[in-house]
PDB file of C-alpha atoms in Angstrom:
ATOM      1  CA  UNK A  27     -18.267   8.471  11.955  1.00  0.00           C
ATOM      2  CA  UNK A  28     -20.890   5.966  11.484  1.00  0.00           C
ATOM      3  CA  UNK A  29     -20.172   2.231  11.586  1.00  0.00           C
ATOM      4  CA  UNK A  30     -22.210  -0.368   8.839  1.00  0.00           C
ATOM      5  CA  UNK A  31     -23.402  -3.321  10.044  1.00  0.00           C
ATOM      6  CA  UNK A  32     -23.032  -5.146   7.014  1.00  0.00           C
ATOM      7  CA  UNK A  33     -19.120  -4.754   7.219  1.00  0.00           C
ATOM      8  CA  UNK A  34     -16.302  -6.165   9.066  1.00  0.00           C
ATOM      9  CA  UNK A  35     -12.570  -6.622   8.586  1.00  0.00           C
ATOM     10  CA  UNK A  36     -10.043  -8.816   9.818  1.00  0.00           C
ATOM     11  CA  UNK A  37      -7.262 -11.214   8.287  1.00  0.00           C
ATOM     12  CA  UNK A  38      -8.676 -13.661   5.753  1.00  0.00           C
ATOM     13  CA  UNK A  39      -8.894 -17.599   7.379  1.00  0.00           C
ATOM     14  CA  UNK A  40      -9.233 -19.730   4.512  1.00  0.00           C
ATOM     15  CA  UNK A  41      -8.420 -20.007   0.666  1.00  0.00           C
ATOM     16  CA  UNK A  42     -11.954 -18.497  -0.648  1.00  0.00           C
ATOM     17  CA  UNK A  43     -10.911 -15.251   1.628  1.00  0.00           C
ATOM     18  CA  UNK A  44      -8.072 -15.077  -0.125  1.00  0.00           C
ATOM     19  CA  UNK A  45      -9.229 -15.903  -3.262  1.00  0.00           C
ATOM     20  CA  UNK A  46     -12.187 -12.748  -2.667  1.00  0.00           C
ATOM     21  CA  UNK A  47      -8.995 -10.338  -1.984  1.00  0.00           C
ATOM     22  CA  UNK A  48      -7.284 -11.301  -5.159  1.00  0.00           C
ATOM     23  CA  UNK A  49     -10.402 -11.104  -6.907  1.00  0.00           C
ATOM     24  CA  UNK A  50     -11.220  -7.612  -5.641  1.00  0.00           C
ATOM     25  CA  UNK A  51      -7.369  -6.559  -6.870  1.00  0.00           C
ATOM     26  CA  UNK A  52      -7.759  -7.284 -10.403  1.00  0.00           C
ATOM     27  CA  UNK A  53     -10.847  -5.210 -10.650  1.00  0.00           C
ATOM     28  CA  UNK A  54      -8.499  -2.456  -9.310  1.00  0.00           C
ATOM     29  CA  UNK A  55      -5.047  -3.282 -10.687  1.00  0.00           C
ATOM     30  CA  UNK A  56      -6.297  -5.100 -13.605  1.00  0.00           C
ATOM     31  CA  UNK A  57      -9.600  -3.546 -15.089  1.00  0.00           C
ATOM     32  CA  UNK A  58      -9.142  -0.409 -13.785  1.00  0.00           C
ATOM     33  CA  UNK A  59      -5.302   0.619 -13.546  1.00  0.00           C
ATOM     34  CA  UNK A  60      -4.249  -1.627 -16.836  1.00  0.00           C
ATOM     35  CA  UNK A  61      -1.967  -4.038 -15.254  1.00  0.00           C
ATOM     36  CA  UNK A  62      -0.695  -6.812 -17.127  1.00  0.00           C
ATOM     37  CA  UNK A  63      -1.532 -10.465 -16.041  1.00  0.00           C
ATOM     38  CA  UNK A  64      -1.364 -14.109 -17.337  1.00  0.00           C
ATOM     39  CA  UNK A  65      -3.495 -15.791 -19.505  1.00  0.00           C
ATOM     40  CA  UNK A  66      -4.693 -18.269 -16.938  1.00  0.00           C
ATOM     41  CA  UNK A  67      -5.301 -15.450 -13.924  1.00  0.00           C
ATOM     42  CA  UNK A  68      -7.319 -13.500 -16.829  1.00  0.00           C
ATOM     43  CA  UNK A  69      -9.750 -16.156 -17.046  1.00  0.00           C
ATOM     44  CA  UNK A  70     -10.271 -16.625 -13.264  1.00  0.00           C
ATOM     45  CA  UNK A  71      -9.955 -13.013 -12.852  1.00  0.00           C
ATOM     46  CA  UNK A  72      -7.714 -12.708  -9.743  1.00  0.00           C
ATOM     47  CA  UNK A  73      -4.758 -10.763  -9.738  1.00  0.00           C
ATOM     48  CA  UNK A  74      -2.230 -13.264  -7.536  1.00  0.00           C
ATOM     49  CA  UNK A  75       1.667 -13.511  -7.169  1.00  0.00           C
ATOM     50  CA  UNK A  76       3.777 -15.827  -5.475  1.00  0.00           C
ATOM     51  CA  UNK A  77       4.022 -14.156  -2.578  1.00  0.00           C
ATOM     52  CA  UNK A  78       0.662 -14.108  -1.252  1.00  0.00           C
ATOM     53  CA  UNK A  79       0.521 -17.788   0.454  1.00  0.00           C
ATOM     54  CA  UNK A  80       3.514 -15.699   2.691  1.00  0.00           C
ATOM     55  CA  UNK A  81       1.384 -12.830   3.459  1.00  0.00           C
ATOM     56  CA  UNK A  82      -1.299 -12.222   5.978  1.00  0.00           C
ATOM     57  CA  UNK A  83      -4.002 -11.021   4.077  1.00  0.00           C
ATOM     58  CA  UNK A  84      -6.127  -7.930   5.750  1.00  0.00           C
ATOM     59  CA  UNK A  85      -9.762  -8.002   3.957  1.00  0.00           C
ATOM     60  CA  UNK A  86     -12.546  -5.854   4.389  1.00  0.00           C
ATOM     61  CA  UNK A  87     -16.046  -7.979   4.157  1.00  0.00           C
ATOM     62  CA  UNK A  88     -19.285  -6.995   3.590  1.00  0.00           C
ATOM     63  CA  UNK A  89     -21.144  -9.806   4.748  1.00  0.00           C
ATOM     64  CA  UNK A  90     -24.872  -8.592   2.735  1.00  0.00           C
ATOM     65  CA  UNK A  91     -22.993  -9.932  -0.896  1.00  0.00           C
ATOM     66  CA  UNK A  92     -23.660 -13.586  -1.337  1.00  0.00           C
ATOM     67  CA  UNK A  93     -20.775 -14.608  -3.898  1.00  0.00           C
ATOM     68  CA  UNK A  94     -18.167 -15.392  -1.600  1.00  0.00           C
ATOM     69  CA  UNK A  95     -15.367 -13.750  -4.234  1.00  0.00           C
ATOM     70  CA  UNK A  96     -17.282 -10.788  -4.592  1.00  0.00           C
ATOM     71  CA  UNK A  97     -17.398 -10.189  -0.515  1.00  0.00           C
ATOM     72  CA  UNK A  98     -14.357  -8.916  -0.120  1.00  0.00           C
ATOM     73  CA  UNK A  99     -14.393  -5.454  -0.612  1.00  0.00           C
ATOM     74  CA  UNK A 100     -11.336  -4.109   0.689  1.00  0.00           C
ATOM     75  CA  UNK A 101      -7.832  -5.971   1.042  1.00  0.00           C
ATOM     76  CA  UNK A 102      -4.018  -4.991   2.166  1.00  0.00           C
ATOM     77  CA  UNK A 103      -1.044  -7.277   1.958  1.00  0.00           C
ATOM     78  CA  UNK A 104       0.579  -7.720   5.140  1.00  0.00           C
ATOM     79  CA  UNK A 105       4.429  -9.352   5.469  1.00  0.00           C
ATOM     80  CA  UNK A 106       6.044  -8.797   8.806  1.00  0.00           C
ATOM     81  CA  UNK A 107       9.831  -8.871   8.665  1.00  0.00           C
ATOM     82  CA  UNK A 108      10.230 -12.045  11.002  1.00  0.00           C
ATOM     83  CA  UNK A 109       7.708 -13.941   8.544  1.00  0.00           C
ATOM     84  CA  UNK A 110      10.320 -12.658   5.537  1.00  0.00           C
ATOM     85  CA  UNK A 111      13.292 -13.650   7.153  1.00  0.00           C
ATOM     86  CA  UNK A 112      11.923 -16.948   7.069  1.00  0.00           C
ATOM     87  CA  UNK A 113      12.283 -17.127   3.251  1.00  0.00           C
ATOM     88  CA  UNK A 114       9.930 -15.544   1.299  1.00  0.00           C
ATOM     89  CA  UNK A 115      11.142 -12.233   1.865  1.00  0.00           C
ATOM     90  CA  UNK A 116      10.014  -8.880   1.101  1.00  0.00           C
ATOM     91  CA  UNK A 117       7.601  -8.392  -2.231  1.00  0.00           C
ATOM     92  CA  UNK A 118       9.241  -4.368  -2.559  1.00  0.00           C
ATOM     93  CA  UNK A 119      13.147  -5.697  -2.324  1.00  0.00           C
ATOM     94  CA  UNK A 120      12.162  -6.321  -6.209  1.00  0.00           C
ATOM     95  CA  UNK A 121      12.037  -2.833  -6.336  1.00  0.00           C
ATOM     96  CA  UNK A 122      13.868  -0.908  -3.520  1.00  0.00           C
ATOM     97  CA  UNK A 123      17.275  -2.087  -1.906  1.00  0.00           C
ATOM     98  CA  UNK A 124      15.762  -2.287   1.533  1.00  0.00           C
ATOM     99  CA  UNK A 125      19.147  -2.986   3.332  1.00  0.00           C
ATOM    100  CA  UNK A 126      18.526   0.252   5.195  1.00  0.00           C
ATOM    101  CA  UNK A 127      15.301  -1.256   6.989  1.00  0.00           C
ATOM    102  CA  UNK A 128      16.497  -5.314   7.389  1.00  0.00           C
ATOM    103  CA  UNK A 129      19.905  -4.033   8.732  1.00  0.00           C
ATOM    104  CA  UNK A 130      17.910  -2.003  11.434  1.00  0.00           C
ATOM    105  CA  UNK A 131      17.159  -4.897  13.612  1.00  0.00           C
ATOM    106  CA  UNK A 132      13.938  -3.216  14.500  1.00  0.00           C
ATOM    107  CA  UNK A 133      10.473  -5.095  13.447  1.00  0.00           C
ATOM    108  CA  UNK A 134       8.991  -3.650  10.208  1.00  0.00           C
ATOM    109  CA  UNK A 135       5.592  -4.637   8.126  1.00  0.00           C
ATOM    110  CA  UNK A 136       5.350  -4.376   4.417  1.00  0.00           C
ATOM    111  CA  UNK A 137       2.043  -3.377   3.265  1.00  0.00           C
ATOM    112  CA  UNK A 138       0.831  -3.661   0.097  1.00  0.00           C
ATOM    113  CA  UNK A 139      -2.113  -4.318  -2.831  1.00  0.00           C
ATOM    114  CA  UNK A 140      -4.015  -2.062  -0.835  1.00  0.00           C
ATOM    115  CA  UNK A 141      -7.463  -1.547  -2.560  1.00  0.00           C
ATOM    116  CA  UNK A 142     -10.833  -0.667  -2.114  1.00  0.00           C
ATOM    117  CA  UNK A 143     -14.187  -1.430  -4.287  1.00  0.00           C
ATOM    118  CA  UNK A 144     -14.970   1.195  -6.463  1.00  0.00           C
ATOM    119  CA  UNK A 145     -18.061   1.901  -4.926  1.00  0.00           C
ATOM    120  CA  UNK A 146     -17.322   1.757  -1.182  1.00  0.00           C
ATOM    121  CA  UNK A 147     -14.134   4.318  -1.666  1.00  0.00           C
ATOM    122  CA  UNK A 148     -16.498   7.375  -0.208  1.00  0.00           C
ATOM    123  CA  UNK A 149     -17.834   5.769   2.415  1.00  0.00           C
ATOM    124  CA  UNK A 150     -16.066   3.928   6.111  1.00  0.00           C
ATOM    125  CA  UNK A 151     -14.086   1.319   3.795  1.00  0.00           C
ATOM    126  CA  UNK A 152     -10.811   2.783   4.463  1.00  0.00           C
ATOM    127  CA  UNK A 153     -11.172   3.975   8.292  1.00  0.00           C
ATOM    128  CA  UNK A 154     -12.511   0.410   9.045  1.00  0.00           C
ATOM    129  CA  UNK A 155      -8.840  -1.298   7.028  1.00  0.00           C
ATOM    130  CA  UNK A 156      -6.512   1.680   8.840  1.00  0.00           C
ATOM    131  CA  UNK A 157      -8.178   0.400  12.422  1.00  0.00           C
ATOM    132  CA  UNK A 158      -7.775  -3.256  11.564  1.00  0.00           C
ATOM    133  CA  UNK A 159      -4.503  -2.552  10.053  1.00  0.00           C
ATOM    134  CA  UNK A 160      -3.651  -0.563  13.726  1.00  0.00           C
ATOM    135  CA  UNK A 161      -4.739  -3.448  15.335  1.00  0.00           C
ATOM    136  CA  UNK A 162      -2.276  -5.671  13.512  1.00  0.00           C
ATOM    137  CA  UNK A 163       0.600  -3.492  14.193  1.00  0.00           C
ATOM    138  CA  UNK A 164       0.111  -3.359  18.005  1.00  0.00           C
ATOM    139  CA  UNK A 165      -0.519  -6.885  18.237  1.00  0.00           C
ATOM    140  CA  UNK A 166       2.862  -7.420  16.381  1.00  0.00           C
ATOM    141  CA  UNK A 167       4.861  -4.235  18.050  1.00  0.00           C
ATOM    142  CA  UNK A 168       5.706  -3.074  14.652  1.00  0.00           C
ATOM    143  CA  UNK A 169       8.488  -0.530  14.509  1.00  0.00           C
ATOM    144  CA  UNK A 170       8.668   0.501  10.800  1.00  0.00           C
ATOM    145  CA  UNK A 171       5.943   0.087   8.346  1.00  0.00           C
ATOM    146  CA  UNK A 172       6.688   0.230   4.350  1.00  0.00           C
ATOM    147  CA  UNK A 173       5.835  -0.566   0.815  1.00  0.00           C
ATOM    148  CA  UNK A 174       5.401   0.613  -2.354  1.00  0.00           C
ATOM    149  CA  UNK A 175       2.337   3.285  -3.123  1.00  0.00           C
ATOM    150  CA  UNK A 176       1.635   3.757  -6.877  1.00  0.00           C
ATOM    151  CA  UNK A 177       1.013   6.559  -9.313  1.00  0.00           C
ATOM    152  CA  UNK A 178      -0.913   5.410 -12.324  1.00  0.00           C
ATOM    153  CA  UNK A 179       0.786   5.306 -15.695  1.00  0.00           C
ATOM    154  CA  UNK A 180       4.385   5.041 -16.376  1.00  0.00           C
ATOM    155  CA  UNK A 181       5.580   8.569 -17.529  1.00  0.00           C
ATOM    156  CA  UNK A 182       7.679  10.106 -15.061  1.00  0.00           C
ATOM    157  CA  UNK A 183       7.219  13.505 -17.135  1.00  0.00           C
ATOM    158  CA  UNK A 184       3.265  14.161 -16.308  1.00  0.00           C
ATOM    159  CA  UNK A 185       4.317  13.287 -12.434  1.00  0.00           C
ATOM    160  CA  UNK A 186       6.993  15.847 -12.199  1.00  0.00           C
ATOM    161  CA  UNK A 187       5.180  18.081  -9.903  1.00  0.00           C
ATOM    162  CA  UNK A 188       3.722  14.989  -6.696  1.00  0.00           C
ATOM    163  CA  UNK A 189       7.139  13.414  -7.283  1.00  0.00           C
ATOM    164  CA  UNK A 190       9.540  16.405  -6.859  1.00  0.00           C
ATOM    165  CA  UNK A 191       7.676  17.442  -3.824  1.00  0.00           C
ATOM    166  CA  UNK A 192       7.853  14.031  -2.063  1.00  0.00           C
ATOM    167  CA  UNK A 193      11.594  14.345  -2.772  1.00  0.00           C
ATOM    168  CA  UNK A 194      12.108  17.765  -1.752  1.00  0.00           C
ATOM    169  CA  UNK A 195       9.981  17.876   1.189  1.00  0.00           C
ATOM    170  CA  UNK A 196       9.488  14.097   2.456  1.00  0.00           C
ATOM    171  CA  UNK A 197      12.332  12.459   1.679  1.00  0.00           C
ATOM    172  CA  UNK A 198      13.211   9.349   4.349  1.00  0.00           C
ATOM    173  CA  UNK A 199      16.523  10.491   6.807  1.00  0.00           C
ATOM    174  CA  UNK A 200      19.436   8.817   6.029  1.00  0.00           C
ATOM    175  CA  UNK A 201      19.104   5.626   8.232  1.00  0.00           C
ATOM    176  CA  UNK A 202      15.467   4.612   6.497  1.00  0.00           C
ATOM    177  CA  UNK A 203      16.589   5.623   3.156  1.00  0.00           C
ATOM    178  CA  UNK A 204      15.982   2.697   1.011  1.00  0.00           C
ATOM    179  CA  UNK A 205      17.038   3.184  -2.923  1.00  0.00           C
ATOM    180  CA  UNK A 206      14.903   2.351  -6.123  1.00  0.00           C
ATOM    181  CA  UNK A 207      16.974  -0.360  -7.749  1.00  0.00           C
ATOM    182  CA  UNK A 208      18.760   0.928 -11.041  1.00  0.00           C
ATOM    183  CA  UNK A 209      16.849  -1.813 -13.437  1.00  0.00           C
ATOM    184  CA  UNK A 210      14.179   0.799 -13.603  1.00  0.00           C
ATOM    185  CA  UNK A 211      15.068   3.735 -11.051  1.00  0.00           C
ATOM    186  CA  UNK A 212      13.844   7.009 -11.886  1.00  0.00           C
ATOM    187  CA  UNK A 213      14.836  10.189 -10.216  1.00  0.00           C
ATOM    188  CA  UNK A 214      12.200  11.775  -8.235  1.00  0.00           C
ATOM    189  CA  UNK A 215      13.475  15.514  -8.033  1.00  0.00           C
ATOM    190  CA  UNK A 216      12.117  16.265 -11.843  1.00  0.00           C
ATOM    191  CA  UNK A 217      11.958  19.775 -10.476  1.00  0.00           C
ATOM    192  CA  UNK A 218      14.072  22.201  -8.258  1.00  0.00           C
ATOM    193  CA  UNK A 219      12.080  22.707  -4.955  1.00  0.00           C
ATOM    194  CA  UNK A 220      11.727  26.420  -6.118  1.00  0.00           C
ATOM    195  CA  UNK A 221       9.370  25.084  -8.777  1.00  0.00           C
ATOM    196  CA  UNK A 222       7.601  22.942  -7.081  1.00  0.00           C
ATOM    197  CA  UNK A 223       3.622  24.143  -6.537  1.00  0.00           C
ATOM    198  CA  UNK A 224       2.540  22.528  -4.129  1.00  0.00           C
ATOM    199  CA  UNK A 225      -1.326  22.666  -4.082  1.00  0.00           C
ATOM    200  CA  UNK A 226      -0.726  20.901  -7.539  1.00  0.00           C
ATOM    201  CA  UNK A 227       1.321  18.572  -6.490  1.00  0.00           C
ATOM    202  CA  UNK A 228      -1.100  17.785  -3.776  1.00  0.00           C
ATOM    203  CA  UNK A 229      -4.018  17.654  -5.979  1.00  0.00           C
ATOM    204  CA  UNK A 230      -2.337  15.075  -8.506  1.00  0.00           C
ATOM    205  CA  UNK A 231      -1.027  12.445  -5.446  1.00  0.00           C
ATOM    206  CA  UNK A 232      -2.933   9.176  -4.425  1.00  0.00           C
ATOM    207  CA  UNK A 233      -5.122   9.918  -1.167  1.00  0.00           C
ATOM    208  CA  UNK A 234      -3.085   7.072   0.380  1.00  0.00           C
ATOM    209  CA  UNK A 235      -0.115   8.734  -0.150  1.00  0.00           C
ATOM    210  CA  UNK A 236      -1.083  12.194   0.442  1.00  0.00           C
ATOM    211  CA  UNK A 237      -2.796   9.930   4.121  1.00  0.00           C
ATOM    212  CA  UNK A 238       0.801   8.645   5.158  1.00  0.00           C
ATOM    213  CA  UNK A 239       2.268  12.252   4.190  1.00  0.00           C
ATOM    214  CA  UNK A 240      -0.412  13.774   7.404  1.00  0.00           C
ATOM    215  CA  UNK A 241       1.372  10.849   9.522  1.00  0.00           C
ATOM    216  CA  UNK A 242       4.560  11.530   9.150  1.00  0.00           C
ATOM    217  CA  UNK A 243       5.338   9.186   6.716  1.00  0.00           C
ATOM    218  CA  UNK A 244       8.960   9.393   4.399  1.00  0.00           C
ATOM    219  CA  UNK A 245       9.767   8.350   0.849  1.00  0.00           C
ATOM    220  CA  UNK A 246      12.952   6.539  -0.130  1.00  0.00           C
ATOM    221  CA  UNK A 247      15.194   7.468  -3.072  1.00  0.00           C
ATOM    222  CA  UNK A 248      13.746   7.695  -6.561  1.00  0.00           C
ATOM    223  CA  UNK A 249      10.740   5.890  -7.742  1.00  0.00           C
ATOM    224  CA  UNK A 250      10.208   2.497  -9.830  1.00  0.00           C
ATOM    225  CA  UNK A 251       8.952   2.198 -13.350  1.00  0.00           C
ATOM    226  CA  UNK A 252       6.723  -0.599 -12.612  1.00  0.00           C
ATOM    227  CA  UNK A 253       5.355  -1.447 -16.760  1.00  0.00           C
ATOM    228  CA  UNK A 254       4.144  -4.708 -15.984  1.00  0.00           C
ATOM    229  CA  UNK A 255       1.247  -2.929 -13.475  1.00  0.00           C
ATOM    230  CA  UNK A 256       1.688   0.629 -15.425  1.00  0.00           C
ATOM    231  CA  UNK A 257       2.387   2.538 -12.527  1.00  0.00           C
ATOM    232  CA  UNK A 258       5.311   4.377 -11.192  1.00  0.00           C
ATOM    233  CA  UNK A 259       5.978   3.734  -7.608  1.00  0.00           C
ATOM    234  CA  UNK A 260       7.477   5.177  -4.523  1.00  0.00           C
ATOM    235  CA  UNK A 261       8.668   3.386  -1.335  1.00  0.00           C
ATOM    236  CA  UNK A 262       6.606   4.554   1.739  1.00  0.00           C
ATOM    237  CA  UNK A 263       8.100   4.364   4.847  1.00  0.00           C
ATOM    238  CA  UNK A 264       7.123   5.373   8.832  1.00  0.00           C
ATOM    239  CA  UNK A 265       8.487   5.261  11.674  1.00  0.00           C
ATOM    240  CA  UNK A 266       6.179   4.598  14.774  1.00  0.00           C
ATOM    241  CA  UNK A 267       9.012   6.361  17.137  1.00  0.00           C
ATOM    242  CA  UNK A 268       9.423   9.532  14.696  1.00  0.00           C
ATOM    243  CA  UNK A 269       5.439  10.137  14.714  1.00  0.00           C
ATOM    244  CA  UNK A 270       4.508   8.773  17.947  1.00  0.00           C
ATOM    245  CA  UNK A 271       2.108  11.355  18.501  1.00  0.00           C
ATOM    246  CA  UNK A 272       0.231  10.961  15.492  1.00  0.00           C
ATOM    247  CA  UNK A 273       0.918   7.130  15.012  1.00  0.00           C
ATOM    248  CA  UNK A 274      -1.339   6.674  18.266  1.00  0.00           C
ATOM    249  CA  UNK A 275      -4.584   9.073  17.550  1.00  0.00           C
ATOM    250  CA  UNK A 276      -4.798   6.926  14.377  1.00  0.00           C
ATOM    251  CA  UNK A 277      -3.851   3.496  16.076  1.00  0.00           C
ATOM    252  CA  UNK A 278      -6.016   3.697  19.058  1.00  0.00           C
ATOM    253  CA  UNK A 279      -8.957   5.653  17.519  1.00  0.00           C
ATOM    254  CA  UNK A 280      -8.778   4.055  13.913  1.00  0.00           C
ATOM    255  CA  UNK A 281      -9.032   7.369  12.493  1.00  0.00           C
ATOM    256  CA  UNK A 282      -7.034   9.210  10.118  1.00  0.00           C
ATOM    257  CA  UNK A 283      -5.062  12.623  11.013  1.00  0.00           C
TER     258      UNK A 283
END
């Protein structure tokens, strides 16, 4: 695959980084996927929580764009779990008991607000963030990555087919089975596996969820009605141990399986 000169990706390193990342999310999350958001973020048009002065923010720059809020062109939320434990904790324990994962004792990294500009989403963005995002996780000897990957819109009904196969045919083993939280839990297995199609469900999943699915990568139990960002979610989870294989062709070579 060819590389662009124009682009580069690393963790932001000052505020106007940030600010680009949070910019770039409420074109996605905002003007594109309907999520809700305050008056005041509106007007600035960032999408920003109080979480992200905890996170370390992995942006994806292209460096030919002058405004400095427009140069950010990719972003993921990174939170390792000794940065959490520190006190901001985890952004998905609002959604998922994760007792199951900080009970472990092993090192885990939430991702999350992963996005990409429209118009870079069929080109290098995304191999360039999963090699910087590699990076990060060998620098850190990460153990368990997870977060929440969303479904757009908020009825469970029109998602039976994606959701019943994650649950029937990915769902986490017992000891990295985290649990939607029963404020807004909604069962995953709409369908019995029998009538499950798969190709379907395939065709109506997220590409980065249908991505950690080809490395290995587990659901927990039931998804989150998420009306505030009009999504349904699921809690992504993988193990670097379980897909060792797999976890180092795409962490050495930056490449997806």
């Amino acid at each position: 695959m060819q590389s662009d000169p124009r682009l580069t990706v690393r963790i932001a390193q000052s505020d106007d980084e940030v600010r680009g990342a949070q910019r770039l999310r409420y074109r996605v999350f905002v003007e594109e996927m309907g999520a809700r958001t305050s008056p005041e973020d509106a007007k600035l048009r960032l999408e920003r929580d109080r979480y992200d002065p905890h996170f370390d923010h992995l942006i994806l720059i292209d460096r030919s764009i002058d405004h400095p809020l427009d140069r950010v062109v990719g972003a993921y939320r990174l939170m390792r779990g000794a940065v959490a434990k520190l006190g901001a904790g985890f952004y998905s324990a609002g959604e998922y008991d994760l007792s199951p994962l900080v009970e472990s004792g092993r090192e885990t990294l939430e991702l999350g607000r992963s996005c990409v500009a429209e118009e870079y989403r069929n080109g290098i963005a995304m191999h360039l963030m999963w090699s910087g995002l590699g990076n990060y996780v060998l620098e850190h000897s990460i153990d368990v990555l997870f977060g929440v990957a969303s479904f757009h819109g908020t009825d469970v009904s029109k998602l039976a087919q994606p959701l019943s196969y994650l649950h029937h045919k990915h769902l986490a083993p017992a000891d990295l089975r985290v649990t939607a939280l029963p404020s807004s839990f909604a069962p995953m297995d709409v369908l019995t596996a029998d009538e499950v199609d798969q190709g379907q469900a395939l065709r109506e999943m997220p590409p980065l969820i249908k991505a950690y699915l080809r490395l290995g990568g587990y659901v927990g139990e039931g998804a989150f009605i998420d009306h505030p960002f009009n999504t349904v979610d699921v809690c992504l989870i993988m193990d670097t141990a379980r897909m060792q294989s797999k976890y180092r062709e795409m962490y050495t070579r930056g490449a997806l399986a």
